[in-house]
Amino acid sequence: MIGWFPLFLGTLALVSAALAVTRPSVVHGLMWLVAALLSLAATFFALGAGFAGAVQILIYAGAILAVFVFVVMTFDASPPALARERLRLKQAARWPLLMVLALGLPLAFGLWGGAVATGLAPGGRVPVQAVGGLLFGPWAVAVEIASFLLIAALLGARHLVRRDPPTDSERPAP
Amino acid sequence: MTPADLTAADLTALAPLIVLGVAIVVSMLLAPKADAALVRYVAALGPFAAMGIAVMRLGTPSLPMPALLVDDGFARLGVALVAATGLACLIFLRPALPAREGPPLMVLATLGGAVLAMANHAATVFLGLEIITLSLLALTVLPRSNASLEAAYKLLILGAIGAAALLLGFALAYAETGDLSLRAWSGSGMLVRLGAALLLAGIAFKFSLVPFHMWTPDLFSGAPPAVAAFAGVASKVAVAVVLIRLAAAPMPEPVWSTGLAAIGVASILLGNIQALRQPSLVRMLGYSAVAHSGYVAVILASGAPLGAEAALFYLASYAPGLIAAFCVAAGMGGAPMLDDLRGLIWRSPIAGAALALALLSLAGLPASVGFLGKFYLFTALIEAEAWALLAAAAVGSALGLYFYMVFMVTLFRRDDTPRPTPQFQTADTILLLTASGMIAALGVNPNPLVNLVRLALP
């Protein structure tokens, strides 16, 4: 087994994530999201994947949360808006809850079933060198392919943020 | 491996990805300043070269590939079909100028399909799927109309759920086997089975199978027709190659086959029933695309020895019909209704005849290549003695016959109301003539296509 500490942190992450989606106030939800992301990062550290943990903090808890904070400034947080949000949550909670339960079952089974044999070496530590060696060694082609994923995102974003619809002086296509 | 370690064999095997990548980068850099037609020509060189390389290498022995990718017959046929579709869709991609990003994005989607066809590892499967989804998403919002935004939102959110299910599936299998390659599923523990179920759900999203098909009709009616054609043909070919590889893994049974058969049958029935009363050509094609995915799914679920060949032939035979139908839709403003099509064959003989042939092929009637696809479907199911699946496929085909014929008959009805004539550019007309020629010629003599598909089999 992997020990109680990662399990405790994982549970913390799960509870914070549940609270993040059920808070009616978006600021509270965001705070719980930070808690969830940080406890997830701590789980990674506890499991020996320090690099994944650092990336989790830098990118998710850092960069992405900063974008969220900018968006939050445009939201309505008055009491009537909160009441409306509470009502919506109550109406819409059923299916997501069911889905979480369905996904949680295998995890619970993995924890308490005991009979599950895993092919993973427990307690191994993955140093940054190993990750880098993999990414810039045998997986180099996959890294190159991933760069095209970024190009796709970049082109899509460039198209979406263009404000003025350009003039339609399109010449006949080939 | 550093670049210096890449051997000539590696470069040969990677050549389709390299030419697509170069075409993407060059056309992307040209897009803001250069002439729109030039950008499109440069972009088209990528899929054209990739298709040529893949077809030429069909039947040659497999080369060793860098990790995560594989170079075999399925990969080459998959790349060839994806690149051919990408090239065809590039021709009638509209609107071209307001969105100069269009051509590079279409080549990006082609690259994603090619990666998927070569993938033999969870990482490359995920990368390929995400490249396709992201570029289709951006292509969908090219017109920035309300319908296209709605379609894009559905694709974005449902696609994200599908990707999450896929990743969770891979993670559960990894927890048990400690391996992320597509051969890792041979374990039989509980985690591998649950992982397989989640993987199936994730793939069903991308393959637009019921109940994960909700985005398909909206995408087909909201996105530019070229994008819908790409989603309907190329991404399905690529995902079908992944499904064939997974079936060879082998997947934990009975989860995999039963699940695939169940959602396949549901897709055939629901897709065809919902297509029955659609007054819009593209929405009808959207629902019928769900049904066509269902046919491919039941072929692969039946476990027939002919399965891989039949599934690939089915997708290849259905491609020219769908592309021609969408090209006509693009010429008629994107989303023609049944009434707009009335008497089309008298107003615009080439477009009318091409659409008629396309509908004939999609319905699977004789003298069109679609008939051979249906023939393969039924042969595979009979060979596997999968009678329930065969019954579902037969009922679905009969229903399909009805709604395709409604549109077909409308094309020939004369009336006196003046209606707009569709606008086609020269390249569109050439594409329509090529697709119609393929439908008719391969319908009479399917041997070239059969031989092509057989070259891909191990």
CSV table of N, CA and C in Angstrom, one decimal, chain B residues 285-363:
chain,number,residue,atom,x,y,z
B,285,LEU,N,-27.7,14.4,-42.5
B,285,LEU,CA,-26.4,13.8,-42.7
B,285,LEU,C,-25.8,13.6,-41.3
B,286,GLY,N,-26.0,14.5,-40.4
B,286,GLY,CA,-25.5,14.4,-39.0
B,286,GLY,C,-26.0,13.2,-38.3
B,287,TYR,N,-27.3,13.0,-38.3
B,287,TYR,CA,-27.9,11.8,-37.6
B,287,TYR,C,-27.5,10.6,-38.4
B,288,SER,N,-27.5,10.6,-39.7
B,288,SER,CA,-27.1,9.4,-40.4
B,288,SER,C,-25.6,9.1,-40.2
B,289,ALA,N,-24.8,10.1,-39.9
B,289,ALA,CA,-23.4,9.8,-39.6
B,289,ALA,C,-23.3,9.0,-38.3
B,290,VAL,N,-24.2,9.3,-37.3
B,290,VAL,CA,-24.2,8.5,-36.1
B,290,VAL,C,-24.5,7.1,-36.4
B,291,ALA,N,-25.5,6.9,-37.3
B,291,ALA,CA,-25.8,5.5,-37.7
B,291,ALA,C,-24.6,4.8,-38.4
B,292,HIS,N,-23.9,5.6,-39.3
B,292,HIS,CA,-22.8,4.9,-40.0
B,292,HIS,C,-21.7,4.6,-39.0
B,293,SER,N,-21.5,5.4,-37.9
B,293,SER,CA,-20.5,5.0,-36.9
B,293,SER,C,-21.0,3.7,-36.2
B,294,GLY,N,-22.3,3.6,-36.0
B,294,GLY,CA,-22.8,2.4,-35.4
B,294,GLY,C,-22.5,1.2,-36.3
B,295,TYR,N,-22.6,1.3,-37.6
B,295,TYR,CA,-22.3,0.1,-38.4
B,295,TYR,C,-20.9,-0.3,-38.2
B,296,VAL,N,-20.0,0.7,-38.2
B,296,VAL,CA,-18.6,0.3,-38.1
B,296,VAL,C,-18.3,-0.3,-36.7
B,297,ALA,N,-19.0,0.2,-35.7
B,297,ALA,CA,-18.9,-0.3,-34.3
B,297,ALA,C,-19.3,-1.7,-34.2
B,298,VAL,N,-20.5,-2.1,-34.9
B,298,VAL,CA,-20.9,-3.5,-34.8
B,298,VAL,C,-20.0,-4.4,-35.6
B,299,ILE,N,-19.5,-3.9,-36.7
B,299,ILE,CA,-18.5,-4.8,-37.4
B,299,ILE,C,-17.3,-5.1,-36.5
B,300,LEU,N,-16.8,-4.1,-35.8
B,300,LEU,CA,-15.6,-4.4,-34.9
B,300,LEU,C,-16.0,-5.2,-33.7
B,301,ALA,N,-17.3,-5.0,-33.2
B,301,ALA,CA,-17.7,-5.7,-32.0
B,301,ALA,C,-18.0,-7.2,-32.3
B,302,SER,N,-18.3,-7.5,-33.6
B,302,SER,CA,-18.7,-8.9,-33.9
B,302,SER,C,-17.5,-9.8,-33.8
B,303,GLY,N,-16.3,-9.3,-33.8
B,303,GLY,CA,-15.1,-10.1,-33.8
B,303,GLY,C,-14.9,-11.0,-35.0
B,304,ALA,N,-15.5,-10.6,-36.1
B,304,ALA,CA,-15.4,-11.3,-37.4
B,304,ALA,C,-13.9,-11.3,-37.8
B,305,PRO,N,-13.4,-12.4,-38.4
B,305,PRO,CA,-12.1,-12.4,-38.9
B,305,PRO,C,-11.9,-11.3,-40.0
B,306,LEU,N,-13.0,-11.0,-40.7
B,306,LEU,CA,-13.0,-10.0,-41.8
B,306,LEU,C,-13.1,-8.6,-41.2
B,307,GLY,N,-13.3,-8.5,-39.8
B,307,GLY,CA,-13.7,-7.2,-39.2
B,307,GLY,C,-12.9,-6.0,-39.6
B,308,ALA,N,-11.5,-6.1,-39.5
B,308,ALA,CA,-10.7,-4.9,-39.8
B,308,ALA,C,-10.9,-4.5,-41.2
B,309,GLU,N,-10.9,-5.4,-42.1
B,309,GLU,CA,-11.0,-5.1,-43.6
B,309,GLU,C,-12.3,-4.5,-43.8
B,310,ALA,N,-13.4,-5.1,-43.3
B,310,ALA,CA,-14.8,-4.6,-43.5
B,310,ALA,C,-14.9,-3.2,-43.0
B,311,ALA,N,-14.4,-2.9,-41.8
B,311,ALA,CA,-14.6,-1.6,-41.2
B,311,ALA,C,-13.9,-0.6,-42.0
B,312,LEU,N,-12.6,-0.8,-42.4
B,312,LEU,CA,-11.9,0.2,-43.2
B,312,LEU,C,-12.5,0.4,-44.5
B,313,PHE,N,-12.9,-0.7,-45.2
B,313,PHE,CA,-13.6,-0.6,-46.5
B,313,PHE,C,-14.9,0.2,-46.3
B,314,TYR,N,-15.6,-0.1,-45.3
B,314,TYR,CA,-16.9,0.7,-45.1
B,314,TYR,C,-16.6,2.2,-45.0
B,315,LEU,N,-15.6,2.6,-44.2
B,315,LEU,CA,-15.3,4.0,-44.0
B,315,LEU,C,-14.8,4.6,-45.3
B,316,ALA,N,-13.9,3.8,-46.0
B,316,ALA,CA,-13.4,4.4,-47.3
B,316,ALA,C,-14.5,4.5,-48.3
B,317,SER,N,-15.5,3.6,-48.3
B,317,SER,CA,-16.5,3.6,-49.3
B,317,SER,C,-17.5,4.7,-49.0
B,318,TYR,N,-17.6,5.1,-47.7
B,318,TYR,CA,-18.6,6.1,-47.4
B,318,TYR,C,-18.1,7.5,-47.5
B,319,ALA,N,-16.7,7.6,-47.6
B,319,ALA,CA,-16.1,8.9,-47.6
B,319,ALA,C,-16.5,9.8,-48.9
B,320,PRO,N,-16.4,9.2,-50.1
B,320,PRO,CA,-16.7,10.1,-51.3
B,320,PRO,C,-18.1,10.6,-51.2
B,321,GLY,N,-19.1,9.8,-50.8
B,321,GLY,CA,-20.5,10.2,-50.7
B,321,GLY,C,-20.6,11.4,-49.8
B,322,LEU,N,-20.1,11.3,-48.6
B,322,LEU,CA,-20.3,12.3,-47.6
B,322,LEU,C,-19.6,13.6,-48.0
B,323,ILE,N,-18.4,13.5,-48.6
B,323,ILE,CA,-17.7,14.7,-49.0
B,323,ILE,C,-18.4,15.4,-50.1
B,324,ALA,N,-18.9,14.6,-51.1
B,324,ALA,CA,-19.7,15.2,-52.2
B,324,ALA,C,-20.9,15.9,-51.6
B,325,ALA,N,-21.7,15.3,-50.7
B,325,ALA,CA,-22.9,15.9,-50.2
B,325,ALA,C,-22.6,17.2,-49.5
B,326,PHE,N,-21.5,17.2,-48.7
B,326,PHE,CA,-21.2,18.4,-48.0
B,326,PHE,C,-20.6,19.5,-48.9
B,327,CYS,N,-20.0,19.1,-50.0
B,327,CYS,CA,-19.5,20.1,-51.0
B,327,CYS,C,-20.7,20.8,-51.6
B,328,VAL,N,-21.7,20.0,-52.0
B,328,VAL,CA,-22.9,20.6,-52.5
B,328,VAL,C,-23.6,21.6,-51.5
B,329,ALA,N,-23.6,21.1,-50.2
B,329,ALA,CA,-24.2,21.9,-49.2
B,329,ALA,C,-23.4,23.3,-49.0
B,330,ALA,N,-22.1,23.2,-49.2
B,330,ALA,CA,-21.3,24.4,-49.1
B,330,ALA,C,-21.6,25.4,-50.2
B,331,GLY,N,-21.8,24.8,-51.4
B,331,GLY,CA,-22.2,25.6,-52.5
B,331,GLY,C,-23.5,26.3,-52.4
B,332,MET,N,-24.4,25.7,-51.6
B,332,MET,CA,-25.8,26.2,-51.4
B,332,MET,C,-25.9,27.0,-50.1
B,333,GLY,N,-24.8,27.5,-49.6
B,333,GLY,CA,-24.8,28.4,-48.5
B,333,GLY,C,-24.7,27.7,-47.1
B,334,GLY,N,-24.4,26.5,-47.1
B,334,GLY,CA,-24.0,25.8,-45.9
B,334,GLY,C,-25.1,24.9,-45.3
B,335,ALA,N,-26.3,25.3,-45.3
B,335,ALA,CA,-27.3,24.5,-44.6
B,335,ALA,C,-28.6,24.4,-45.4
B,336,PRO,N,-28.6,23.8,-46.6
B,336,PRO,CA,-29.8,23.8,-47.4
B,336,PRO,C,-30.9,23.0,-46.8
B,337,MET,N,-32.2,23.5,-47.0
B,337,MET,CA,-33.3,22.7,-46.5
B,337,MET,C,-33.9,21.9,-47.7
B,338,LEU,N,-34.8,21.0,-47.3
B,338,LEU,CA,-35.3,20.1,-48.4
B,338,LEU,C,-35.9,20.9,-49.5
B,339,ASP,N,-36.6,22.0,-49.2
B,339,ASP,CA,-37.2,22.8,-50.2
B,339,ASP,C,-36.2,23.4,-51.2
B,340,ASP,N,-35.0,23.8,-50.6
B,340,ASP,CA,-34.0,24.5,-51.4
B,340,ASP,C,-33.5,23.5,-52.5
B,341,LEU,N,-33.6,22.2,-52.2
B,341,LEU,CA,-33.0,21.2,-53.1
B,341,LEU,C,-33.9,20.8,-54.2
B,342,ARG,N,-35.2,21.3,-54.1
B,342,ARG,CA,-36.2,20.9,-55.1
B,342,ARG,C,-35.7,21.3,-56.5
B,343,GLY,N,-35.7,20.3,-57.4
B,343,GLY,CA,-35.3,20.5,-58.8
B,343,GLY,C,-33.9,20.9,-59.0
B,344,LEU,N,-33.0,20.6,-58.0
B,344,LEU,CA,-31.6,21.0,-58.1
B,344,LEU,C,-30.9,20.5,-59.4
B,345,ILE,N,-31.3,19.3,-59.7
B,345,ILE,CA,-30.6,18.6,-60.8
B,345,ILE,C,-30.9,19.3,-62.2
B,346,TRP,N,-32.0,20.1,-62.3
B,346,TRP,CA,-32.3,20.8,-63.5
B,346,TRP,C,-31.6,22.2,-63.5
B,347,ARG,N,-31.4,22.7,-62.3
B,347,ARG,CA,-30.8,24.1,-62.2
B,347,ARG,C,-29.3,23.9,-62.3
B,348,SER,N,-28.8,22.9,-61.7
B,348,SER,CA,-27.3,22.8,-61.6
B,348,SER,C,-27.0,21.3,-61.8
B,349,PRO,N,-26.9,20.9,-63.0
B,349,PRO,CA,-26.8,19.4,-63.3
B,349,PRO,C,-25.6,18.8,-62.6
B,350,ILE,N,-24.5,19.4,-62.5
B,350,ILE,CA,-23.3,18.7,-61.9
B,350,ILE,C,-23.6,18.5,-60.4
B,351,ALA,N,-24.0,19.6,-59.7
B,351,ALA,CA,-24.2,19.5,-58.3
B,351,ALA,C,-25.4,18.5,-58.0
B,352,GLY,N,-26.4,18.6,-58.8
B,352,GLY,CA,-27.6,17.7,-58.6
B,352,GLY,C,-27.2,16.3,-58.8
B,353,ALA,N,-26.5,16.0,-59.9
B,353,ALA,CA,-26.1,14.6,-60.1
B,353,ALA,C,-25.2,14.1,-59.1
B,354,ALA,N,-24.2,15.0,-58.6
B,354,ALA,CA,-23.2,14.5,-57.6
B,354,ALA,C,-24.0,14.2,-56.3
B,355,LEU,N,-24.9,15.1,-55.9
B,355,LEU,CA,-25.7,14.8,-54.7
B,355,LEU,C,-26.5,13.6,-54.8
B,356,ALA,N,-27.1,13.4,-56.0
B,356,ALA,CA,-27.9,12.2,-56.2
B,356,ALA,C,-27.1,10.9,-56.0
B,357,LEU,N,-25.9,10.9,-56.7
B,357,LEU,CA,-25.0,9.8,-56.6
B,357,LEU,C,-24.5,9.6,-55.1
B,358,ALA,N,-24.2,10.7,-54.4
B,358,ALA,CA,-23.8,10.6,-53.1
B,358,ALA,C,-24.8,10.0,-52.2
B,359,LEU,N,-26.1,10.4,-52.3
B,359,LEU,CA,-27.2,9.9,-51.5
B,359,LEU,C,-27.4,8.4,-51.8
B,360,LEU,N,-27.2,8.0,-53.1
B,360,LEU,CA,-27.3,6.6,-53.5
B,360,LEU,C,-26.3,5.8,-52.8
B,361,SER,N,-25.1,6.4,-52.8
B,361,SER,CA,-24.0,5.6,-52.1
B,361,SER,C,-24.2,5.5,-50.6
B,362,LEU,N,-24.6,6.6,-50.0
B,362,LEU,CA,-24.8,6.6,-48.5
B,362,LEU,C,-25.9,5.6,-48.2
B,363,ALA,N,-26.9,5.5,-49.1
B,363,ALA,CA,-28.0,4.6,-48.8
B,363,ALA,C,-27.6,3.2,-49.0
